[in-house]
Amino acid sequence: MNKKKELAKNTIIIFAGKVCTQLISFLLLPLYTSYLLTDEYGFVDLITTYVTLIVPIITMELEMSVFRYLVDCRKDKKETKRVFSNNFIILLFSLLIFIIGYLIVTCFWKFDYRFLILFDIVICTFSGNFLQIARGVGRTLDYAISCIITGVSTILLNILLIVVFRLGAFGMITSMAVANGLGALYLFIRIKMWEYVDFKKKDKSLIKEMYKYSIPLVPNGISWWIVNVSDRTIITAVMGAAANGIYAVSNKFPTILSSLLGIFNLSWSESAALHINSPDRDQFFSDISNTITKLFSCLGVGMIACMPFVFPLLVNKSYDEAYYYIPILVLGSVFNVVICLYSAVYIAKKMTKQVAMISIIGAVINIVINVGLIHFIGLFAASLSTAVSYLVMMIYRHFDLKKYINITYEKGLLIKTILIFTFAIIIYYQRNLYLDVLSLIVVIIYSICMNKDFLLASKNTIMQRIFHKVV
């Protein structure tokens, strides 16, 4: 299959599934802001944030190692079984150590919902691992179905526990844990994982090799956590949980962009791993980088132009302050698009140490700016620190990557992007209806012109599919 068609096919399948989970928090935003107080929502957001930090530390990013090694041995059943078996040995051992440590710590440090949070962490650990196994063995459709199960379950459980039974924070955390568990259970049964597991196949050399690949991703993951969500901790400590609730709402909108990127990045990382040594790799990587950068830049500026109309419809007035931090966070998400494009190349070449190094630098920059400015400019410090740290990482990786692969961009793309974002952001803060309409029209025309090749190719592909089915 053509490399681009293969990438597009996997992206569409994953999108169909991931949209149910990655965008679920956005779709449920009106429910959260109506039924949860700002400090209550801020607390749950903080818990969710820490779960995303703890899970990769427990596993030492094992799930990424499993994915990468399974990609290389898809056609070798014996080797696949060996990777499966050692993955489960590591996973179960890591969880056992964590649970023991967690129970000891919580004997002395008691906090709300501590056992429910432990349950959520364990379920999320299995869920993340099983999802990467599905990708690694090429079961993309099952991956998507699992995500749909998780997404639908989250919606139904949130409505039941938050709206009907009024369980608040407890109901929200329970919904996430149970929904992830159902998605993981589907994959376990559908792939028949028990048939691939043989604990007698313990291989110390393979375990060491997998850890060698994954351990450098741990500081990278922690650094990304710091860049993405450490803001919540600092905000809560300095300004309180209510302020974190405001910031969490402002983050929900840029998260749409990050979620779409995450969906693409799942298929992109697989294509990058499969084709990193292809003769035409420079052209292939350049074409994809240009297309995705233009597409996501226009999605980002489009989000800014739409926000004056969308925000009042989705967000309760008590969260109105969140409006002002959205453009800076969107800009940071656009920088993150380019970073992820480049990161896939490093991962494909198994250069995880290089990935970790610049991520650590970005994390340090994020903390310094955030702590240094939060007392002076409040929540703007959090959004600004995120955008600046992303910008630094993007620039560094662009030049560092040239040592290994030559990615080129269309002339004038950078200037055009800067101008359209400047235009849209200036009008955004005016909060003037007529100017907002003008901005939206200009952005729509600009986006169509910038992505006309992509749109035409997509239209032709869809028409060919429809014509083929009719015939």
Short mmCIF file of C-alpha atoms in Angstrom, two decimals:
data_model
loop_
_atom_site.label_atom_id
_atom_site.label_comp_id
_atom_site.label_asym_id
_atom_site.label_seq_id
_atom_site.Cartn_x
_atom_site.Cartn_y
_atom_site.Cartn_z
CA MET A 1 0.00 0.00 0.00
CA ASN A 2 1.18 3.54 -0.78
CA LYS A 3 2.79 5.05 2.34
CA LYS A 4 0.53 8.11 2.38
CA LYS A 5 -2.63 6.06 1.83
CA GLU A 6 -1.56 3.68 4.58
CA LEU A 7 -1.02 6.63 6.94
CA ALA A 8 -4.38 8.15 5.98
CA LYS A 9 -6.22 4.85 6.46
CA ASN A 10 -4.76 4.26 9.93
CA THR A 11 -5.44 7.87 10.92
CA ILE A 12 -9.09 7.63 9.90
CA ILE A 13 -9.61 4.37 11.79
CA ILE A 14 -7.90 5.68 14.93
CA PHE A 15 -9.77 8.98 14.64
CA ALA A 16 -13.09 7.14 14.60
CA GLY A 17 -12.18 5.60 17.95
CA LYS A 18 -10.10 8.22 19.71
CA VAL A 19 -12.55 11.03 19.07
CA CYS A 20 -14.77 9.24 21.59
CA THR A 21 -12.18 9.52 24.37
CA GLN A 22 -9.84 12.39 23.51
CA LEU A 23 -12.71 14.80 22.83
CA ILE A 24 -15.04 13.41 25.47
CA SER A 25 -14.06 15.94 28.12
CA PHE A 26 -14.90 18.74 25.70
CA LEU A 27 -18.30 17.28 24.85
CA LEU A 28 -19.06 16.91 28.55
CA LEU A 29 -17.85 20.42 29.41
CA PRO A 30 -21.37 21.91 29.73
CA LEU A 31 -22.25 19.09 32.14
CA TYR A 32 -19.13 19.60 34.26
CA THR A 33 -19.48 23.37 34.48
CA SER A 34 -23.18 23.07 35.38
CA TYR A 35 -23.00 20.31 38.01
CA LEU A 36 -19.53 20.80 39.52
CA LEU A 37 -18.29 23.80 41.51
CA THR A 38 -15.08 25.45 40.30
CA ASP A 39 -13.03 24.08 43.22
CA GLU A 40 -14.57 20.60 42.81
CA TYR A 41 -13.80 20.52 39.09
CA GLY A 42 -10.32 21.86 39.81
CA PHE A 43 -9.72 19.01 42.29
CA VAL A 44 -10.77 16.30 39.80
CA ASP A 45 -8.67 17.89 37.08
CA LEU A 46 -5.67 17.84 39.41
CA ILE A 47 -6.23 14.15 40.24
CA THR A 48 -6.52 13.27 36.55
CA THR A 49 -3.33 15.20 35.91
CA TYR A 50 -1.40 13.21 38.52
CA VAL A 51 -2.70 9.90 37.19
CA THR A 52 -1.22 10.78 33.78
CA LEU A 53 2.11 11.36 35.54
CA ILE A 54 2.12 8.27 37.75
CA VAL A 55 1.12 5.62 35.18
CA PRO A 56 4.19 6.04 32.89
CA ILE A 57 6.49 6.08 35.94
CA ILE A 58 5.02 2.80 37.23
CA THR A 59 5.63 1.06 33.90
CA MET A 60 8.81 2.93 32.95
CA GLU A 61 7.03 3.73 29.64
CA LEU A 62 6.85 -0.01 28.95
CA GLU A 63 3.83 0.43 26.67
CA MET A 64 5.88 2.45 24.17
CA SER A 65 8.60 -0.17 24.16
CA VAL A 66 6.06 -2.96 23.60
CA PHE A 67 4.53 -1.08 20.68
CA ARG A 68 7.89 -0.48 19.02
CA TYR A 69 9.09 -4.08 19.42
CA LEU A 70 5.79 -5.59 18.28
CA VAL A 71 5.90 -3.49 15.10
CA ASP A 72 9.20 -5.18 14.20
CA CYS A 73 7.93 -8.73 14.78
CA ARG A 74 4.35 -8.67 13.46
CA LYS A 75 4.97 -11.58 11.08
CA ASP A 76 6.90 -13.67 13.60
CA LYS A 77 4.42 -15.35 15.99
CA LYS A 78 7.14 -16.86 18.15
CA GLU A 79 8.83 -13.48 18.67
CA THR A 80 5.46 -11.80 19.25
CA LYS A 81 4.71 -14.29 22.01
CA ARG A 82 8.11 -13.63 23.57
CA VAL A 83 7.48 -9.86 23.64
CA PHE A 84 3.95 -10.36 24.99
CA SER A 85 5.10 -12.64 27.80
CA ASN A 86 7.90 -10.42 29.02
CA ASN A 87 5.65 -7.38 28.78
CA PHE A 88 3.16 -8.97 31.20
CA ILE A 89 5.92 -10.08 33.56
CA ILE A 90 7.22 -6.51 33.79
CA LEU A 91 3.71 -5.00 33.99
CA LEU A 92 2.46 -7.22 36.82
CA PHE A 93 5.67 -6.90 38.81
CA SER A 94 5.67 -3.09 38.46
CA LEU A 95 2.03 -2.82 39.54
CA LEU A 96 2.62 -5.08 42.56
CA ILE A 97 5.53 -2.92 43.77
CA PHE A 98 3.51 0.27 43.23
CA ILE A 99 0.40 -1.00 45.05
CA ILE A 100 2.44 -2.06 48.08
CA GLY A 101 4.23 1.31 48.17
CA TYR A 102 0.97 3.23 47.68
CA LEU A 103 -0.79 1.42 50.54
CA ILE A 104 2.15 2.05 52.87
CA VAL A 105 2.25 5.77 52.02
CA THR A 106 -1.52 6.23 52.40
CA CYS A 107 -1.38 4.72 55.89
CA PHE A 108 0.37 7.93 56.96
CA TRP A 109 -0.94 10.39 54.32
CA LYS A 110 -4.72 10.21 54.08
CA PHE A 111 -6.57 12.14 51.35
CA ASP A 112 -9.99 12.05 49.69
CA TYR A 113 -10.82 9.09 47.43
CA ARG A 114 -7.38 7.51 47.92
CA PHE A 115 -8.58 3.94 47.24
CA LEU A 116 -10.67 5.01 44.27
CA ILE A 117 -7.64 6.83 42.87
CA LEU A 118 -5.55 3.66 43.30
CA PHE A 119 -8.19 1.70 41.38
CA ASP A 120 -8.14 4.35 38.63
CA ILE A 121 -4.33 4.19 38.37
CA VAL A 122 -4.28 0.38 38.08
CA ILE A 123 -7.02 0.36 35.43
CA CYS A 124 -5.34 3.15 33.42
CA THR A 125 -2.06 1.21 33.52
CA PHE A 126 -3.66 -1.88 31.98
CA SER A 127 -5.66 0.21 29.52
CA GLY A 128 -2.63 2.11 28.22
CA ASN A 129 -0.62 -1.08 27.86
CA PHE A 130 -3.37 -2.99 26.02
CA LEU A 131 -3.98 -0.10 23.63
CA GLN A 132 -0.31 -0.04 22.60
CA ILE A 133 -0.31 -3.82 22.20
CA ALA A 134 -3.24 -3.51 19.79
CA ARG A 135 -1.35 -0.92 17.75
CA GLY A 136 1.86 -2.94 17.84
CA VAL A 137 0.25 -6.08 16.39
CA GLY A 138 -1.58 -4.07 13.74
CA ARG A 139 -5.07 -4.38 15.25
CA THR A 140 -5.93 -0.74 14.53
CA LEU A 141 -9.66 -1.38 14.18
CA ASP A 142 -9.83 -3.12 17.57
CA TYR A 143 -7.88 -0.20 19.03
CA ALA A 144 -10.54 2.18 17.68
CA ILE A 145 -13.44 0.03 18.95
CA SER A 146 -11.89 -0.08 22.41
CA CYS A 147 -11.71 3.72 22.41
CA ILE A 148 -15.35 3.95 21.34
CA ILE A 149 -16.37 1.64 24.19
CA THR A 150 -14.42 3.82 26.63
CA GLY A 151 -15.92 7.02 25.25
CA VAL A 152 -19.55 5.89 25.23
CA SER A 153 -19.16 4.39 28.71
CA THR A 154 -17.71 7.65 30.00
CA ILE A 155 -20.70 9.63 28.71
CA LEU A 156 -23.30 7.27 30.13
CA LEU A 157 -21.56 6.87 33.50
CA ASN A 158 -21.02 10.62 33.87
CA ILE A 159 -24.69 11.31 33.22
CA LEU A 160 -25.72 8.55 35.65
CA LEU A 161 -23.31 9.35 38.48
CA ILE A 162 -23.03 13.14 38.21
CA VAL A 163 -26.45 14.22 36.96
CA VAL A 164 -28.76 11.49 38.31
CA PHE A 165 -27.05 10.46 41.56
CA ARG A 166 -25.24 13.79 42.14
CA LEU A 167 -21.99 12.09 43.22
CA GLY A 168 -19.83 14.99 42.05
CA ALA A 169 -16.07 14.39 42.06
CA PHE A 170 -16.50 10.78 43.23
CA GLY A 171 -18.79 10.06 40.29
CA MET A 172 -16.45 11.64 37.76
CA ILE A 173 -13.39 9.67 38.91
CA THR A 174 -15.41 6.44 39.06
CA SER A 175 -16.71 7.01 35.52
CA MET A 176 -13.20 7.38 34.12
CA ALA A 177 -11.90 4.25 35.86
CA VAL A 178 -14.78 1.97 34.90
CA ALA A 179 -14.89 3.23 31.30
CA ASN A 180 -11.15 2.60 30.83
CA GLY A 181 -11.59 -0.85 32.37
CA LEU A 182 -14.32 -1.78 29.88
CA GLY A 183 -12.15 -0.66 26.95
CA ALA A 184 -9.19 -2.69 28.24
CA LEU A 185 -11.36 -5.76 28.84
CA TYR A 186 -12.57 -5.65 25.23
CA LEU A 187 -8.99 -5.69 23.90
CA PHE A 188 -7.94 -8.48 26.26
CA ILE A 189 -10.77 -10.70 25.02
CA ARG A 190 -10.74 -9.65 21.35
CA ILE A 191 -6.99 -10.16 20.86
CA LYS A 192 -7.06 -13.25 23.11
CA MET A 193 -4.02 -12.00 24.96
CA TRP A 194 -3.90 -15.02 27.26
CA GLU A 195 -2.89 -17.16 24.26
CA TYR A 196 0.30 -15.10 23.82
CA VAL A 197 1.38 -15.11 27.46
CA ASP A 198 3.74 -17.77 28.76
CA PHE A 199 5.52 -16.84 31.99
CA LYS A 200 8.06 -19.58 31.31
CA LYS A 201 9.37 -17.47 28.45
CA LYS A 202 10.98 -14.94 30.77
CA ASP A 203 13.96 -13.47 28.93
CA LYS A 204 16.25 -11.22 30.95
CA SER A 205 18.09 -10.00 27.84
CA LEU A 206 14.82 -8.91 26.19
CA ILE A 207 13.61 -7.23 29.38
CA LYS A 208 16.90 -5.35 29.59
CA GLU A 209 16.64 -4.37 25.90
CA MET A 210 13.06 -3.14 26.30
CA TYR A 211 13.98 -1.13 29.38
CA LYS A 212 16.95 0.34 27.53
CA TYR A 213 14.50 1.68 24.96
CA SER A 214 11.78 2.81 27.35
CA ILE A 215 13.61 4.22 30.40
CA PRO A 216 14.87 7.36 28.58
CA LEU A 217 11.23 8.05 27.75
CA VAL A 218 10.43 8.36 31.48
CA PRO A 219 12.19 11.71 32.00
CA ASN A 220 10.78 12.70 28.62
CA GLY A 221 7.28 11.80 29.81
CA ILE A 222 7.78 13.62 33.11
CA SER A 223 9.05 16.65 31.24
CA TRP A 224 6.02 16.63 28.96
CA TRP A 225 3.83 16.34 32.02
CA ILE A 226 5.55 19.37 33.52
CA VAL A 227 5.16 21.37 30.31
CA ASN A 228 1.55 20.33 29.83
CA VAL A 229 0.05 20.12 33.29
CA SER A 230 2.39 21.14 36.09
CA ASP A 231 0.66 24.49 35.74
CA ARG A 232 -2.27 22.98 37.66
CA THR A 233 -0.10 22.21 40.67
CA ILE A 234 1.46 25.67 40.75
CA ILE A 235 -1.89 27.40 40.21
CA THR A 236 -3.56 25.36 42.97
CA ALA A 237 -0.70 26.03 45.39
CA VAL A 238 -0.53 29.79 44.71
CA MET A 239 -4.08 30.75 43.67
CA GLY A 240 -6.29 27.89 44.91
CA ALA A 241 -8.40 25.08 43.41
CA ALA A 242 -11.04 27.50 42.06
CA ALA A 243 -8.41 29.24 39.90
CA ASN A 244 -7.29 25.84 38.66
CA GLY A 245 -10.91 25.12 37.70
CA ILE A 246 -10.91 28.29 35.56
CA TYR A 247 -7.62 27.33 33.93
CA ALA A 248 -8.82 23.76 33.35
CA VAL A 249 -11.79 25.08 31.35
CA SER A 250 -9.57 27.32 29.21
CA ASN A 251 -7.40 24.28 28.50
CA LYS A 252 -10.33 22.20 27.26
CA PHE A 253 -10.49 24.06 23.95
CA PRO A 254 -6.79 23.80 22.95
CA THR A 255 -7.04 20.18 24.09
CA ILE A 256 -9.24 19.55 21.04
CA LEU A 257 -6.27 20.46 18.85
CA SER A 258 -3.91 18.35 20.96
CA SER A 259 -6.37 15.46 20.85
CA LEU A 260 -6.62 15.56 17.07
CA LEU A 261 -2.83 15.70 16.92
CA GLY A 262 -2.62 12.74 19.29
CA ILE A 263 -4.91 10.76 17.02
CA PHE A 264 -2.78 11.52 13.97
CA ASN A 265 0.42 10.94 15.91
CA LEU A 266 -0.59 7.38 16.76
CA SER A 267 -0.68 6.43 13.07
CA TRP A 268 2.21 8.76 12.21
CA SER A 269 4.57 7.14 14.74
CA GLU A 270 3.75 3.74 13.22
CA SER A 271 4.38 4.96 9.65
CA ALA A 272 7.60 6.68 10.71
CA ALA A 273 8.85 3.44 12.30
CA LEU A 274 7.94 1.39 9.22
CA HIS A 275 9.44 3.77 6.63
CA ILE A 276 12.34 5.45 8.41
CA ASN A 277 14.84 3.65 6.18
CA SER A 278 12.96 4.06 2.89
CA PRO A 279 14.94 5.59 -0.02
CA ASP A 280 12.43 8.45 -0.39
CA ARG A 281 12.09 9.13 3.34
CA ASP A 282 13.19 12.80 3.15
CA GLN A 283 10.50 13.60 0.59
CA PHE A 284 7.88 11.55 2.45
CA PHE A 285 8.62 13.19 5.83
CA SER A 286 8.73 16.67 4.23
CA ASP A 287 5.38 16.20 2.48
CA ILE A 288 3.68 15.01 5.66
CA SER A 289 5.26 17.78 7.77
CA ASN A 290 4.08 20.49 5.34
CA THR A 291 0.56 19.10 5.08
CA ILE A 292 0.07 18.60 8.82
CA THR A 293 1.66 21.92 9.81
CA LYS A 294 -0.62 23.85 7.45
CA LEU A 295 -3.69 21.89 8.47
CA PHE A 296 -3.19 22.22 12.23
CA SER A 297 -2.12 25.87 12.01
CA CYS A 298 -5.41 26.64 10.27
CA LEU A 299 -7.35 24.56 12.79
CA GLY A 300 -5.66 26.53 15.56
CA VAL A 301 -6.35 29.98 14.13
CA GLY A 302 -9.85 28.79 13.20
CA MET A 303 -10.47 27.83 16.80
CA ILE A 304 -9.45 31.31 17.94
CA ALA A 305 -11.79 32.91 15.37
CA CYS A 306 -14.73 30.66 16.38
CA MET A 307 -14.26 30.99 20.13
CA PRO A 308 -16.19 34.31 20.58
CA PHE A 309 -19.28 32.51 19.26
CA VAL A 310 -18.75 29.07 20.83
CA PHE A 311 -17.48 29.95 24.31
CA PRO A 312 -20.70 31.56 25.68
CA LEU A 313 -22.74 28.55 24.49
CA LEU A 314 -20.60 25.90 26.19
CA VAL A 315 -19.30 27.54 29.34
CA ASN A 316 -21.18 28.73 32.40
CA LYS A 317 -20.75 32.44 33.22
CA SER A 318 -18.92 31.62 36.46
CA TYR A 319 -16.02 30.37 34.28
CA ASP A 320 -15.95 33.44 31.96
CA GLU A 321 -12.39 34.41 32.89
CA ALA A 322 -11.15 31.28 31.08
CA TYR A 323 -11.85 33.06 27.76
CA TYR A 324 -8.72 35.21 28.00
CA TYR A 325 -6.16 32.40 28.22
CA ILE A 326 -7.33 30.33 25.26
CA PRO A 327 -5.38 31.99 22.35
CA ILE A 328 -1.99 31.59 24.06
CA LEU A 329 -2.70 27.94 24.83
CA VAL A 330 -3.85 27.34 21.24
CA LEU A 331 -0.61 28.86 19.96
CA GLY A 332 1.33 26.50 22.20
CA SER A 333 -0.66 23.57 20.81
CA VAL A 334 0.35 24.55 17.28
CA PHE A 335 4.03 24.56 18.29
CA ASN A 336 3.42 21.13 19.77
CA VAL A 337 2.24 19.86 16.37
CA VAL A 338 5.70 20.36 14.87
CA ILE A 339 7.36 18.89 17.97
CA CYS A 340 5.33 15.68 17.65
CA LEU A 341 6.11 15.41 13.93
CA TYR A 342 9.81 15.50 14.78
CA SER A 343 9.52 13.27 17.85
CA ALA A 344 8.17 10.41 15.72
CA VAL A 345 11.43 10.45 13.76
CA TYR A 346 13.54 10.15 16.92
CA ILE A 347 11.34 7.31 18.19
CA ALA A 348 11.51 5.52 14.83
CA LYS A 349 15.29 5.65 14.97
CA LYS A 350 15.16 4.48 18.62
CA MET A 351 16.93 7.68 19.72
CA THR A 352 14.96 8.06 22.95
CA LYS A 353 17.76 9.79 24.85
CA GLN A 354 17.68 12.73 22.42
CA VAL A 355 13.91 12.96 22.88
CA ALA A 356 14.29 13.15 26.65
CA MET A 357 17.04 15.79 26.70
CA ILE A 358 15.18 18.64 25.01
CA SER A 359 11.95 17.75 26.83
CA ILE A 360 13.75 18.27 30.15
CA ILE A 361 14.97 21.67 28.97
CA GLY A 362 11.41 22.60 28.00
CA ALA A 363 10.14 21.51 31.42
CA VAL A 364 12.70 23.68 33.23
CA ILE A 365 11.75 26.70 31.10
CA ASN A 366 8.08 26.09 31.85
CA ILE A 367 8.57 25.99 35.61
CA VAL A 368 10.88 29.03 35.72
CA ILE A 369 8.50 31.25 33.73
CA ASN A 370 5.43 29.99 35.59
CA VAL A 371 6.82 30.43 39.11
CA GLY A 372 8.52 33.72 38.20
CA LEU A 373 5.44 35.40 36.73
CA ILE A 374 2.37 33.88 38.41
CA HIS A 375 2.43 36.40 41.27
CA PHE A 376 2.44 39.27 38.74
CA ILE A 377 0.19 38.21 35.87
CA GLY A 378 -1.79 35.35 37.45
CA LEU A 379 -3.12 32.66 35.13
CA PHE A 380 -1.49 34.31 32.11
CA ALA A 381 1.82 33.02 33.50
CA ALA A 382 0.66 29.41 33.15
CA SER A 383 -0.48 29.76 29.54
CA LEU A 384 2.57 31.82 28.56
CA SER A 385 5.04 29.39 30.13
CA THR A 386 3.49 26.50 28.19
CA ALA A 387 3.64 28.33 24.85
CA VAL A 388 7.24 29.51 25.33
CA SER A 389 8.51 26.07 26.37
CA TYR A 390 6.87 24.50 23.31
CA LEU A 391 8.42 27.15 21.07
CA VAL A 392 11.92 26.47 22.41
CA MET A 393 11.53 22.70 21.96
CA MET A 394 10.19 23.15 18.44
CA ILE A 395 13.12 25.33 17.33
CA TYR A 396 15.72 23.04 18.90
CA ARG A 397 14.31 19.86 17.38
CA HIS A 398 14.01 21.47 13.96
CA PHE A 399 17.73 22.13 13.76
CA ASP A 400 18.86 19.01 15.65
CA LEU A 401 16.86 16.73 13.36
CA LYS A 402 18.77 17.94 10.32
CA LYS A 403 21.66 15.71 11.50
CA TYR A 404 19.55 12.65 10.70
CA ILE A 405 16.92 13.60 8.12
CA ASN A 406 16.29 16.59 5.85
CA ILE A 407 12.77 18.02 6.30
CA THR A 408 12.03 21.09 4.19
CA TYR A 409 9.03 23.45 4.30
CA GLU A 410 7.28 25.54 1.67
CA LYS A 411 8.63 29.07 1.26
CA GLY A 412 6.67 31.73 3.07
CA LEU A 413 4.77 29.28 5.30
CA LEU A 414 6.22 30.71 8.52
CA ILE A 415 5.47 34.36 7.61
CA LYS A 416 1.90 33.56 6.55
CA THR A 417 1.27 31.66 9.78
CA ILE A 418 2.60 34.49 11.98
CA LEU A 419 0.49 37.11 10.18
CA ILE A 420 -2.81 35.22 10.35
CA PHE A 421 -2.36 34.37 14.04
CA THR A 422 -1.49 37.99 14.87
CA PHE A 423 -4.60 39.20 13.04
CA ALA A 424 -6.93 36.70 14.71
CA ILE A 425 -5.57 37.17 18.24
CA ILE A 426 -5.76 40.99 18.12
CA ILE A 427 -9.43 40.85 17.10
CA TYR A 428 -10.15 38.08 19.64
CA TYR A 429 -9.38 40.32 22.59
CA GLN A 430 -11.55 43.18 21.27
CA ARG A 431 -14.74 41.18 22.00
CA ASN A 432 -16.56 43.05 19.24
CA LEU A 433 -19.22 41.09 17.32
CA TYR A 434 -18.63 42.76 13.93
CA LEU A 435 -14.86 42.32 14.14
CA ASP A 436 -15.33 38.70 15.24
CA VAL A 437 -17.45 37.99 12.14
CA LEU A 438 -14.81 39.64 9.93
CA SER A 439 -12.05 37.58 11.55
CA LEU A 440 -13.97 34.33 11.04
CA ILE A 441 -14.56 35.09 7.34
CA VAL A 442 -10.89 35.97 6.73
CA VAL A 443 -9.67 32.87 8.57
CA ILE A 444 -12.02 30.56 6.64
CA ILE A 445 -10.84 31.95 3.27
CA TYR A 446 -7.20 31.75 4.34
CA SER A 447 -7.59 28.15 5.57
CA ILE A 448 -9.24 27.00 2.33
CA CYS A 449 -6.47 28.59 0.25
CA MET A 450 -3.69 27.11 2.39
CA ASN A 451 -5.13 23.60 2.39
CA LYS A 452 -6.64 23.44 -1.12
CA ASP A 453 -4.38 20.56 -2.21
CA PHE A 454 -5.23 18.53 0.87
CA LEU A 455 -8.95 19.27 0.51
CA LEU A 456 -8.97 18.34 -3.19
CA ALA A 457 -7.08 15.10 -2.51
CA SER A 458 -9.51 14.23 0.30
CA LYS A 459 -12.51 14.98 -1.92
CA ASN A 460 -11.14 12.84 -4.76
CA THR A 461 -10.45 9.94 -2.39
CA ILE A 462 -13.98 10.09 -0.96
CA MET A 463 -15.53 10.28 -4.43
CA GLN A 464 -13.48 7.32 -5.62
CA ARG A 465 -14.64 5.30 -2.62
CA ILE A 466 -18.29 6.19 -3.24
CA PHE A 467 -18.01 5.48 -7.00
CA HIS A 468 -16.27 2.16 -6.30
CA LYS A 469 -19.07 1.06 -3.96
CA VAL A 470 -21.79 2.11 -6.43
CA VAL A 471 -20.11 0.23 -9.26
#
